[in-house]
mmCIF file of C-alpha atoms in Angstrom:
data_model
loop_
_atom_site.group_PDB
_atom_site.id
_atom_site.type_symbol
_atom_site.label_atom_id
_atom_site.label_comp_id
_atom_site.label_asym_id
_atom_site.label_seq_id
_atom_site.Cartn_x
_atom_site.Cartn_y
_atom_site.Cartn_z
ATOM 1 C CA MET A 14 -16.855 21.064 16.101
ATOM 2 C CA GLN A 15 -14.667 18.786 13.974
ATOM 3 C CA THR A 16 -15.165 19.296 10.257
ATOM 4 C CA SER A 17 -14.705 16.440 7.744
ATOM 5 C CA TYR A 18 -14.543 16.981 3.985
ATOM 6 C CA ARG A 19 -15.024 14.750 1.036
ATOM 7 C CA PRO A 20 -12.978 15.073 -2.155
ATOM 8 C CA TRP A 21 -14.063 18.242 -3.824
ATOM 9 C CA LYS A 22 -15.931 16.679 -6.739
ATOM 10 C CA PHE A 23 -18.109 19.747 -7.062
ATOM 11 C CA LEU A 24 -15.130 21.752 -8.285
ATOM 12 C CA ALA A 25 -15.015 19.982 -11.609
ATOM 13 C CA VAL A 26 -18.706 20.547 -12.118
ATOM 14 C CA SER A 27 -18.200 24.235 -11.282
ATOM 15 C CA TYR A 28 -15.316 24.390 -13.773
ATOM 16 C CA ILE A 29 -17.563 23.134 -16.596
ATOM 17 C CA TYR A 30 -20.761 25.070 -15.787
ATOM 18 C CA SER A 31 -19.388 28.204 -14.128
ATOM 19 C CA PRO A 32 -15.662 28.755 -14.872
ATOM 20 C CA LEU A 33 -15.770 32.429 -13.802
ATOM 21 C CA ILE A 34 -16.879 31.495 -10.283
ATOM 22 C CA LEU A 35 -14.159 28.903 -10.033
ATOM 23 C CA ILE A 36 -11.458 31.368 -11.179
ATOM 24 C CA LEU A 37 -12.536 33.868 -8.568
ATOM 25 C CA GLN A 38 -12.726 31.395 -5.700
ATOM 26 C CA PHE A 39 -9.905 28.966 -6.596
ATOM 27 C CA PRO A 40 -7.476 30.666 -9.074
ATOM 28 C CA ARG A 41 -4.586 28.249 -8.499
ATOM 29 C CA LEU A 42 -6.796 25.207 -8.834
ATOM 30 C CA HIS A 43 -8.378 26.604 -11.965
ATOM 31 C CA PHE A 44 -4.965 27.105 -13.496
ATOM 32 C CA LYS A 45 -4.066 23.479 -12.887
ATOM 33 C CA LEU A 46 -7.319 22.088 -14.220
ATOM 34 C CA LEU A 47 -7.258 24.424 -17.236
ATOM 35 C CA SER A 48 -3.604 23.624 -18.088
ATOM 36 C CA PHE A 49 -3.954 19.850 -17.842
ATOM 37 C CA TYR A 50 -7.338 19.509 -19.516
ATOM 38 C CA PRO A 51 -6.183 20.072 -23.123
ATOM 39 C CA TYR A 52 -3.693 17.222 -22.771
ATOM 40 C CA GLY A 53 -6.343 14.592 -22.463
ATOM 41 C CA VAL A 54 -6.851 14.209 -18.761
ATOM 42 C CA SER A 55 -10.216 12.582 -18.289
ATOM 43 C CA PHE A 56 -13.087 14.200 -16.382
ATOM 44 C CA ASN A 57 -12.729 11.447 -13.799
ATOM 45 C CA CYS A 58 -9.122 12.480 -13.088
ATOM 46 C CA LEU A 59 -10.022 16.151 -13.034
ATOM 47 C CA HIS A 60 -12.744 16.014 -10.486
ATOM 48 C CA LEU A 61 -10.669 13.807 -8.182
ATOM 49 C CA ALA A 62 -7.418 15.681 -8.560
ATOM 50 C CA ILE A 63 -7.573 17.686 -5.288
ATOM 51 C CA LEU A 64 -8.435 16.331 -1.858
ATOM 52 C CA ALA A 65 -9.507 18.229 1.188
ATOM 53 C CA PRO A 66 -8.910 17.016 4.746
ATOM 54 C CA ALA A 67 -10.837 14.117 6.170
ATOM 55 C CA GLY A 68 -10.481 12.411 9.489
ATOM 56 C CA ASN A 69 -8.779 15.462 11.026
ATOM 57 C CA PRO A 70 -5.352 15.057 9.385
ATOM 58 C CA PRO A 71 -2.522 17.554 9.983
ATOM 59 C CA ALA A 72 -2.878 20.816 8.109
ATOM 60 C CA ILE A 73 0.641 20.637 6.565
ATOM 61 C CA PHE A 74 2.246 17.314 5.866
ATOM 62 C CA LYS A 75 4.438 15.573 3.339
ATOM 63 C CA ILE A 76 4.997 11.930 2.508
ATOM 64 C CA CYS A 77 8.674 10.973 2.368
ATOM 65 C CA VAL A 78 10.144 7.967 0.495
ATOM 66 C CA SER A 79 13.692 6.643 0.125
ATOM 67 C CA TYR A 80 14.926 5.405 -3.196
ATOM 68 C CA CYS A 81 18.154 4.291 -4.776
ATOM 69 C CA GLY A 82 19.100 4.096 -8.440
ATOM 70 C CA LYS A 83 18.692 0.837 -10.259
ATOM 71 C CA ASP A 84 21.512 0.957 -12.740
ATOM 72 C CA ALA A 85 25.088 1.904 -11.787
ATOM 73 C CA SER A 86 26.303 1.797 -15.443
ATOM 74 C CA GLN A 87 24.871 5.229 -16.327
ATOM 75 C CA GLY A 88 27.601 7.129 -14.508
ATOM 76 C CA THR A 89 25.314 8.736 -11.931
ATOM 77 C CA ASN A 90 25.472 8.077 -8.155
ATOM 78 C CA ILE A 91 22.677 5.691 -7.326
ATOM 79 C CA SER A 92 23.030 5.870 -3.498
ATOM 80 C CA ASN A 93 19.944 6.531 -1.386
ATOM 81 C CA TRP A 94 18.043 9.740 -1.557
ATOM 82 C CA ILE A 95 14.764 10.915 -0.028
ATOM 83 C CA ASP A 96 11.930 12.339 -2.020
ATOM 84 C CA CYS A 97 8.999 14.200 -0.464
ATOM 85 C CA TYR A 98 5.524 14.244 -1.922
ATOM 86 C CA ASP A 99 3.417 17.331 -1.508
ATOM 87 C CA PRO A 100 -0.302 16.323 -1.758
ATOM 88 C CA GLN A 101 -1.506 19.891 -2.111
ATOM 89 C CA GLU A 102 0.532 20.383 -5.258
ATOM 90 C CA ASN A 103 0.727 16.772 -6.362
ATOM 91 C CA SER A 104 4.491 17.344 -6.742
ATOM 92 C CA TRP A 105 7.715 15.531 -5.851
ATOM 93 C CA ASN A 106 10.891 17.157 -4.532
ATOM 94 C CA ARG A 107 14.207 15.404 -3.848
ATOM 95 C CA VAL A 108 15.063 16.933 -0.479
ATOM 96 C CA THR A 109 18.254 15.131 0.569
ATOM 97 C CA THR A 110 20.577 12.147 0.280
ATOM 98 C CA ILE A 111 21.341 9.772 3.133
ATOM 99 C CA PRO A 112 24.756 10.905 4.416
ATOM 100 C CA GLY A 113 27.824 8.722 4.816
ATOM 101 C CA LEU A 114 27.266 6.486 1.849
ATOM 102 C CA LEU A 115 30.062 6.100 -0.736
ATOM 103 C CA LYS A 116 29.197 6.440 -4.441
ATOM 104 C CA ASN A 117 26.968 3.556 -5.631
ATOM 105 C CA TYR A 118 26.580 2.204 -2.056
ATOM 106 C CA ALA A 119 22.941 1.654 -1.198
ATOM 107 C CA LEU A 120 21.108 0.971 2.060
ATOM 108 C CA LYS A 121 18.431 -1.680 1.945
ATOM 109 C CA GLY A 122 16.225 -3.355 4.532
ATOM 110 C CA PHE A 123 16.189 -0.403 6.882
ATOM 111 C CA SER A 124 13.236 1.255 8.535
ATOM 112 C CA MET A 125 12.239 4.904 8.045
ATOM 113 C CA VAL A 126 9.755 6.359 10.540
ATOM 114 C CA SER A 127 8.844 9.901 11.553
ATOM 115 C CA ILE A 128 8.106 11.833 14.710
ATOM 116 C CA GLY A 129 6.861 15.365 14.056
ATOM 117 C CA ASP A 130 9.050 16.976 11.367
ATOM 118 C CA CYS A 131 11.903 14.465 11.798
ATOM 119 C CA ILE A 132 12.655 11.300 9.859
ATOM 120 C CA TYR A 133 14.627 8.447 11.484
ATOM 121 C CA VAL A 134 16.669 6.085 9.283
ATOM 122 C CA ILE A 135 17.308 2.937 11.296
ATOM 123 C CA GLY A 136 19.624 0.005 10.692
ATOM 124 C CA GLY A 137 19.635 -1.828 7.356
ATOM 125 C CA ARG A 138 22.188 -3.638 5.278
ATOM 126 C CA LEU A 139 24.789 -1.813 3.223
ATOM 127 C CA CYS A 140 25.222 -2.951 -0.390
ATOM 128 C CA GLU A 141 27.490 -1.936 -3.223
ATOM 129 C CA LYS A 142 26.008 -1.869 -6.718
ATOM 130 C CA MET A 143 28.468 -2.534 -9.510
ATOM 131 C CA THR A 144 28.505 -3.083 -13.265
ATOM 132 C CA SER A 145 30.920 -5.767 -14.463
ATOM 133 C CA ALA A 146 33.057 -5.653 -17.646
ATOM 134 C CA ASP A 147 30.317 -7.513 -19.564
ATOM 135 C CA ASN A 148 27.766 -4.886 -18.421
ATOM 136 C CA ARG A 149 26.078 -7.207 -15.944
ATOM 137 C CA ARG A 150 24.674 -5.645 -12.796
ATOM 138 C CA THR A 151 25.888 -7.139 -9.520
ATOM 139 C CA ARG A 152 25.301 -6.310 -5.881
ATOM 140 C CA SER A 153 27.684 -7.056 -3.033
ATOM 141 C CA GLU A 154 26.364 -7.044 0.498
ATOM 142 C CA LEU A 155 28.900 -5.432 2.887
ATOM 143 C CA GLU A 156 27.530 -5.113 6.412
ATOM 144 C CA VAL A 157 24.535 -4.986 8.679
ATOM 145 C CA ARG A 158 24.218 -1.575 10.308
ATOM 146 C CA ARG A 159 23.577 -0.334 13.822
ATOM 147 C CA GLN A 160 23.580 3.272 12.732
ATOM 148 C CA VAL A 161 20.573 5.548 13.327
ATOM 149 C CA LEU A 162 20.267 8.930 11.629
ATOM 150 C CA ARG A 163 17.759 11.700 12.146
ATOM 151 C CA TYR A 164 16.765 14.152 9.393
ATOM 152 C CA ASN A 165 14.975 17.334 10.304
ATOM 153 C CA VAL A 166 12.859 18.233 7.297
ATOM 154 C CA SER A 167 12.176 21.810 8.436
ATOM 155 C CA GLU A 168 15.911 22.527 9.066
ATOM 156 C CA ASN A 169 17.211 20.376 6.187
ATOM 157 C CA MET A 170 19.745 18.976 8.618
ATOM 158 C CA TRP A 171 21.017 15.493 9.471
ATOM 159 C CA TYR A 172 21.989 14.362 12.978
ATOM 160 C CA ASP A 173 23.611 11.230 14.374
ATOM 161 C CA CYS A 174 21.601 9.302 16.944
ATOM 162 C CA ALA A 175 22.530 6.616 19.395
ATOM 163 C CA PRO A 176 23.015 3.325 17.446
ATOM 164 C CA LEU A 177 20.945 0.205 17.790
ATOM 165 C CA ILE A 178 22.089 -2.182 20.487
ATOM 166 C CA ILE A 179 21.988 -5.038 17.881
ATOM 167 C CA PRO A 180 22.492 -4.421 14.134
ATOM 168 C CA ARG A 181 19.522 -5.546 12.130
ATOM 169 C CA PHE A 182 17.687 -5.429 8.774
ATOM 170 C CA ASP A 183 14.263 -6.622 7.592
ATOM 171 C CA PHE A 184 12.800 -5.970 11.023
ATOM 172 C CA ALA A 185 9.563 -4.677 12.475
ATOM 173 C CA CYS A 186 9.481 -1.014 13.425
ATOM 174 C CA ALA A 187 6.857 1.483 14.537
ATOM 175 C CA VAL A 188 6.356 4.651 16.507
ATOM 176 C CA ASN A 189 4.190 4.186 19.570
ATOM 177 C CA GLY A 190 3.538 7.245 21.616
ATOM 178 C CA ASP A 191 6.749 9.252 21.454
ATOM 179 C CA LYS A 192 9.111 6.296 21.212
ATOM 180 C CA ILE A 193 10.415 4.067 18.393
ATOM 181 C CA TYR A 194 10.138 0.280 18.775
ATOM 182 C CA VAL A 195 12.058 -2.316 16.742
ATOM 183 C CA ALA A 196 11.851 -6.085 16.893
ATOM 184 C CA GLY A 197 13.126 -9.119 15.049
ATOM 185 C CA GLY A 198 15.079 -8.934 11.761
ATOM 186 C CA ILE A 199 18.405 -10.441 10.766
ATOM 187 C CA CYS A 200 21.699 -9.402 12.313
ATOM 188 C CA GLN A 201 24.163 -11.244 9.977
ATOM 189 C CA LEU A 202 24.724 -11.271 6.247
ATOM 190 C CA ASN A 203 24.104 -14.506 4.325
ATOM 191 C CA SER A 204 21.725 -15.696 7.059
ATOM 192 C CA ALA A 205 18.035 -16.594 6.886
ATOM 193 C CA THR A 206 17.649 -16.854 10.641
ATOM 194 C CA GLY A 207 15.621 -14.145 12.371
ATOM 195 C CA MET A 208 15.957 -12.770 15.850
ATOM 196 C CA SER A 209 13.647 -12.524 18.851
ATOM 197 C CA SER A 210 15.344 -9.473 20.337
ATOM 198 C CA ALA A 211 13.593 -6.082 20.553
ATOM 199 C CA GLU A 212 14.542 -2.567 21.666
ATOM 200 C CA VAL A 213 12.978 0.825 22.156
ATOM 201 C CA TYR A 214 14.395 4.321 21.475
ATOM 202 C CA ASP A 215 13.551 7.404 23.478
ATOM 203 C CA PRO A 216 14.453 10.477 21.370
ATOM 204 C CA THR A 217 14.271 12.836 24.349
ATOM 205 C CA VAL A 218 17.373 11.203 25.896
ATOM 206 C CA ASP A 219 18.807 9.698 22.695
ATOM 207 C CA GLU A 220 18.957 6.199 24.115
ATOM 208 C CA TRP A 221 18.049 2.644 23.139
ATOM 209 C CA GLN A 222 16.963 0.116 25.755
ATOM 210 C CA SER A 223 16.574 -3.641 25.376
ATOM 211 C CA LEU A 224 13.105 -5.135 25.701
ATOM 212 C CA PRO A 225 12.198 -8.673 26.672
ATOM 213 C CA GLU A 226 12.627 -11.143 23.805
ATOM 214 C CA MET A 227 9.686 -12.238 21.734
ATOM 215 C CA SER A 228 8.451 -15.820 21.910
ATOM 216 C CA ALA A 229 9.744 -16.613 18.392
ATOM 217 C CA CYS A 230 12.491 -15.481 16.087
ATOM 218 C CA ARG A 231 11.144 -13.425 13.217
ATOM 219 C CA HIS A 232 12.331 -11.529 10.123
ATOM 220 C CA LYS A 233 10.401 -9.852 7.348
ATOM 221 C CA CYS A 234 7.862 -9.090 10.087
ATOM 222 C CA VAL A 235 5.740 -5.930 10.113
ATOM 223 C CA GLY A 236 5.430 -3.460 12.949
ATOM 224 C CA VAL A 237 2.438 -1.281 13.615
ATOM 225 C CA SER A 238 1.208 0.807 16.518
ATOM 226 C CA TRP A 239 -2.435 -0.170 17.219
ATOM 227 C CA GLN A 240 -4.701 0.261 20.249
ATOM 228 C CA GLY A 241 -1.811 1.965 22.052
ATOM 229 C CA LYS A 242 0.544 -1.010 21.719
ATOM 230 C CA PHE A 243 3.399 -2.102 19.457
ATOM 231 C CA HIS A 244 2.390 -5.100 17.328
ATOM 232 C CA VAL A 245 4.794 -7.348 15.445
ATOM 233 C CA ILE A 246 2.858 -9.160 12.771
ATOM 234 C CA GLY A 247 3.836 -12.353 10.903
ATOM 235 C CA GLY A 248 7.342 -12.842 9.549
ATOM 236 C CA PHE A 249 9.495 -15.810 8.692
ATOM 237 C CA ALA A 250 10.374 -17.670 11.850
ATOM 238 C CA GLY A 251 13.506 -19.498 12.964
ATOM 239 C CA ASN A 252 12.519 -21.149 16.204
ATOM 240 C CA SER A 253 12.043 -24.901 15.981
ATOM 241 C CA ASP A 254 10.054 -24.930 19.264
ATOM 242 C CA TYR A 255 6.979 -23.594 17.426
ATOM 243 C CA THR A 256 5.074 -25.071 14.545
ATOM 244 C CA VAL A 257 5.604 -23.274 11.232
ATOM 245 C CA ASN A 258 1.967 -22.328 10.813
ATOM 246 C CA MET A 259 1.705 -20.980 14.340
ATOM 247 C CA GLU A 260 4.792 -18.792 13.917
ATOM 248 C CA ARG A 261 3.939 -17.364 10.547
ATOM 249 C CA SER A 262 0.304 -16.533 11.460
ATOM 250 C CA SER A 263 0.924 -15.163 14.919
ATOM 251 C CA VAL A 264 1.340 -11.657 16.282
ATOM 252 C CA GLU A 265 3.417 -10.485 19.252
ATOM 253 C CA VAL A 266 2.043 -7.502 21.203
ATOM 254 C CA TYR A 267 4.301 -5.665 23.582
ATOM 255 C CA ASN A 268 2.625 -4.973 26.910
ATOM 256 C CA GLY A 269 4.547 -2.082 28.353
ATOM 257 C CA ASP A 270 2.739 -2.193 31.694
ATOM 258 C CA GLY A 271 3.886 -5.762 32.331
ATOM 259 C CA SER A 272 7.100 -5.539 30.323
ATOM 260 C CA ARG A 273 6.141 -8.637 28.375
ATOM 261 C CA TRP A 274 5.000 -9.863 24.978
ATOM 262 C CA ASP A 275 1.552 -11.308 24.523
ATOM 263 C CA LEU A 276 1.214 -13.890 21.678
ATOM 264 C CA ILE A 277 -1.905 -13.832 19.489
ATOM 265 C CA ILE A 278 -2.265 -16.925 17.321
ATOM 266 C CA GLY A 279 -3.816 -16.719 13.836
ATOM 267 C CA MET A 280 -4.101 -12.924 13.449
ATOM 268 C CA TRP A 281 -2.210 -13.033 10.155
ATOM 269 C CA GLN A 282 -3.646 -15.961 8.209
ATOM 270 C CA LEU A 283 -1.148 -16.534 5.430
ATOM 271 C CA ASP A 284 2.114 -18.464 5.332
ATOM 272 C CA VAL A 285 3.732 -15.460 3.535
ATOM 273 C CA PRO A 286 4.473 -12.485 5.751
ATOM 274 C CA PRO A 287 2.546 -9.212 5.194
ATOM 275 C CA TYR A 288 4.132 -6.529 3.140
ATOM 276 C CA GLN A 289 2.749 -3.547 5.079
ATOM 277 C CA ILE A 290 -0.021 -2.969 7.576
ATOM 278 C CA ILE A 291 -1.411 0.487 8.440
ATOM 279 C CA ALA A 292 -3.623 1.534 11.307
ATOM 280 C CA VAL A 293 -6.372 4.087 10.707
ATOM 281 C CA ASP A 294 -8.255 4.977 13.870
ATOM 282 C CA GLU A 295 -9.214 1.584 15.340
ATOM 283 C CA LYS A 296 -8.843 -0.323 12.100
ATOM 284 C CA LEU A 297 -5.964 -2.217 10.492
ATOM 285 C CA PHE A 298 -5.493 -2.247 6.674
ATOM 286 C CA SER A 299 -3.354 -4.448 4.488
ATOM 287 C CA SER A 300 -2.874 -4.498 0.746
ATOM 288 C CA GLY A 301 -0.278 -7.167 0.049
ATOM 289 C CA ASP A 302 2.377 -9.604 1.231
ATOM 290 C CA CYS A 303 6.040 -10.279 0.630
ATOM 291 C CA LEU A 304 5.354 -11.977 -2.732
ATOM 292 C CA ASN A 305 2.627 -9.672 -3.972
ATOM 293 C CA THR A 306 3.049 -6.157 -2.708
ATOM 294 C CA TRP A 307 -0.358 -5.268 -4.196
ATOM 295 C CA LYS A 308 -2.925 -8.116 -4.110
ATOM 296 C CA GLY A 309 -5.579 -6.223 -6.079
ATOM 297 C CA GLN A 310 -7.619 -4.884 -3.158
ATOM 298 C CA ILE A 311 -7.360 -3.517 0.374
ATOM 299 C CA GLU A 312 -8.240 -5.787 3.287
ATOM 300 C CA GLU A 313 -9.370 -4.776 6.745
ATOM 301 C CA TYR A 314 -8.929 -6.754 9.988
ATOM 302 C CA ASP A 315 -11.995 -7.572 12.054
ATOM 303 C CA TRP A 316 -10.924 -7.956 15.665
ATOM 304 C CA ASN A 317 -14.165 -9.547 16.783
ATOM 305 C CA LEU A 318 -14.169 -12.232 14.041
ATOM 306 C CA SER A 319 -10.360 -12.469 13.814
ATOM 307 C CA ILE A 320 -10.442 -12.405 10.013
ATOM 308 C CA TRP A 321 -9.184 -10.161 7.204
ATOM 309 C CA SER A 322 -11.857 -9.223 4.664
ATOM 310 C CA GLU A 323 -11.885 -7.223 1.469
ATOM 311 C CA VAL A 324 -12.900 -3.583 1.747
ATOM 312 C CA ASP A 325 -15.840 -2.778 -0.503
ATOM 313 C CA GLY A 326 -14.818 -0.704 -3.497
ATOM 314 C CA SER A 327 -11.081 -1.141 -2.862
ATOM 315 C CA ARG A 328 -10.132 -3.067 -5.971
ATOM 316 C CA CYS A 329 -7.670 -1.146 -8.181
ATOM 317 C CA GLU A 330 -6.188 -2.749 -11.285
ATOM 318 C CA ALA A 331 -3.896 0.204 -11.905
ATOM 319 C CA LEU A 332 -1.722 -0.682 -8.958
ATOM 320 C CA SER A 333 -1.194 -4.259 -10.201
ATOM 321 C CA ALA A 334 1.053 -3.062 -13.049
ATOM 322 C CA THR A 335 3.479 -1.152 -10.872
ATOM 323 C CA ASN A 336 7.149 -1.961 -10.115
ATOM 324 C CA PHE A 337 6.803 -0.879 -6.523
ATOM 325 C CA VAL A 338 4.155 0.418 -4.095
ATOM 326 C CA THR A 339 4.108 1.641 -0.471
ATOM 327 C CA MET A 340 1.328 3.187 1.548
ATOM 328 C CA ALA A 341 0.863 5.718 4.351
ATOM 329 C CA ALA A 342 -2.131 6.903 6.292
ATOM 330 C CA VAL A 343 -3.138 10.559 6.682
ATOM 331 C CA GLY A 344 -6.422 11.078 8.464
ATOM 332 C CA ALA A 345 -8.965 8.743 6.938
ATOM 333 C CA TYR A 346 -6.979 8.448 3.680
ATOM 334 C CA LEU A 347 -4.565 5.723 2.576
ATOM 335 C CA TYR A 348 -1.946 7.120 0.218
ATOM 336 C CA PHE A 349 -0.414 4.541 -2.170
ATOM 337 C CA ILE A 350 2.914 5.694 -3.648
ATOM 338 C CA ALA A 351 3.634 3.696 -6.765
ATOM 339 C CA GLY A 352 6.111 3.660 -9.684
ATOM 340 C CA ARG A 353 6.447 1.817 -12.949
ATOM 341 C CA ARG A 354 8.682 1.842 -15.992
ATOM 342 C CA MET A 355 7.298 3.633 -18.966
ATOM 343 C CA PRO A 356 6.285 1.420 -21.919
ATOM 344 C CA ASN A 357 8.893 1.511 -24.701
ATOM 345 C CA GLN A 358 11.045 3.849 -22.625
ATOM 346 C CA PRO A 359 12.975 1.642 -20.164
ATOM 347 C CA SER A 360 15.168 4.538 -18.992
ATOM 348 C CA LYS A 361 12.157 6.444 -17.656
ATOM 349 C CA MET A 362 9.613 5.868 -14.859
ATOM 350 C CA THR A 363 6.214 7.204 -13.982
ATOM 351 C CA SER A 364 5.382 7.987 -10.363
ATOM 352 C CA VAL A 365 1.747 8.095 -9.401
ATOM 353 C CA VAL A 366 -0.206 8.486 -6.175
ATOM 354 C CA HIS A 367 -3.489 6.696 -5.587
ATOM 355 C CA VAL A 368 -5.573 7.743 -2.598
ATOM 356 C CA PHE A 369 -8.318 5.628 -0.910
ATOM 357 C CA ASP A 370 -10.800 7.217 1.405
ATOM 358 C CA THR A 371 -11.531 4.651 4.149
ATOM 359 C CA SER A 372 -14.537 6.676 5.369
ATOM 360 C CA ALA A 373 -16.338 6.758 1.956
ATOM 361 C CA ASN A 374 -19.342 4.637 1.213
ATOM 362 C CA GLY A 375 -18.506 4.463 -2.472
ATOM 363 C CA ASP A 376 -16.326 5.964 -5.183
ATOM 364 C CA ALA A 377 -13.396 6.003 -2.662
ATOM 365 C CA TRP A 378 -10.413 5.986 -5.053
ATOM 366 C CA THR A 379 -8.571 9.071 -6.267
ATOM 367 C CA ARG A 380 -5.850 8.823 -8.899
ATOM 368 C CA MET A 381 -3.534 11.837 -8.941
ATOM 369 C CA LEU A 382 -1.909 13.048 -12.137
ATOM 370 C CA PRO A 383 1.215 10.916 -12.891
ATOM 371 C CA VAL A 384 4.681 12.436 -12.980
ATOM 372 C CA GLU A 385 7.302 11.312 -15.476
ATOM 373 C CA GLU A 386 10.917 10.940 -14.347
ATOM 374 C CA GLU A 387 14.254 10.264 -15.973
ATOM 375 C CA GLY A 388 16.109 7.197 -14.753
ATOM 376 C CA VAL A 389 15.026 4.016 -13.005
ATOM 377 C CA LYS A 390 14.815 3.756 -9.229
ATOM 378 C CA GLU A 391 14.140 1.179 -6.508
ATOM 379 C CA LEU A 392 12.038 1.569 -3.389
ATOM 380 C CA CYS A 393 14.372 1.114 -0.396
ATOM 381 C CA SER A 394 11.992 1.511 2.524
ATOM 382 C CA HIS A 395 8.349 2.133 3.268
ATOM 383 C CA CYS A 396 7.224 5.741 3.206
ATOM 384 C CA CYS A 397 6.406 7.849 6.262
ATOM 385 C CA VAL A 398 4.375 11.002 6.903
ATOM 386 C CA VAL A 399 6.130 14.115 8.097
ATOM 387 C CA ILE A 400 4.051 16.697 9.968
ATOM 388 C CA LEU A 401 5.237 20.248 9.254
ATOM 389 C CA GLY A 402 2.373 22.197 10.872
ATOM 390 C CA GLU A 403 -0.986 21.815 12.584
#
């Protein structure tokens, strides 16, 4: 029998009315609640601070994110690193740096996906961040990369993988089954023209294979695995054979059985490409676009009506004030990883995780306790979930 749990709201009530029982049953949790409570954490934050599994998620998982530093003038290396978020402890840990990058070189526009306990860093454009004599920050774009790297989180080891057939950045990418699919993107610097090419990677043989081309050139498109197929959603188009509205609102679905792409018109209904789309069970969720990474609420796609509609109770003003946000799905939960500069302290940031329970009928948001950090960082790729145990 599959067991599903709600956030443990009863724990906060137990803490107030029966602290001895809570200490005996949940000593570590009691320590956290007791230690944070005197510093002004509200009751609302306390009783939502710990989540139990819902939707049959993996027993042990972490959410990994790649950042780079914002300011090269501080004398520290700002090249890409990877942080892992532990939801059980609400803690962050810098686990590694992306290898092969010179000091103050940053990788942007790449994709980071996971299979099991391994992270794959795919493609991207290499940039050098510099500070001029008059203390102005500049960025020089150097190359578009084919390189693919694999990081085993359990082993703390990096491995080289077979490179992409075509270098690309700002492309669609998703894991479907046990393979990694990529499509679209840009292959040259100083270009705004997307590509229609696609390829698939088989990690068991360490090999990329070309797929049939999509019907339109796309970049800034979003990839998602849904209903057992790789979907490429939206994007800026560069094919004059299609009308602009048709291109920007369409979706390409790769049909592996027929080795072809099926075009769905109007599935994404904005001229601006989506920022990120996540599949949870048979549902698709979106929370922003390329201009507004958080639009104020979560939207769900209705396949029967072919429309996106606001999810009840999903509005969250706290995410509107962030400098960056990215989301990942674990079971029935959507994890939103966000960061913002601290008021009156521009050299510091606050990282915070907001969690939305897609299976809840109400009161679905959880705001974890924020974490203060020294330095200012940029989000370099969307986060991914690494499974460390079942």
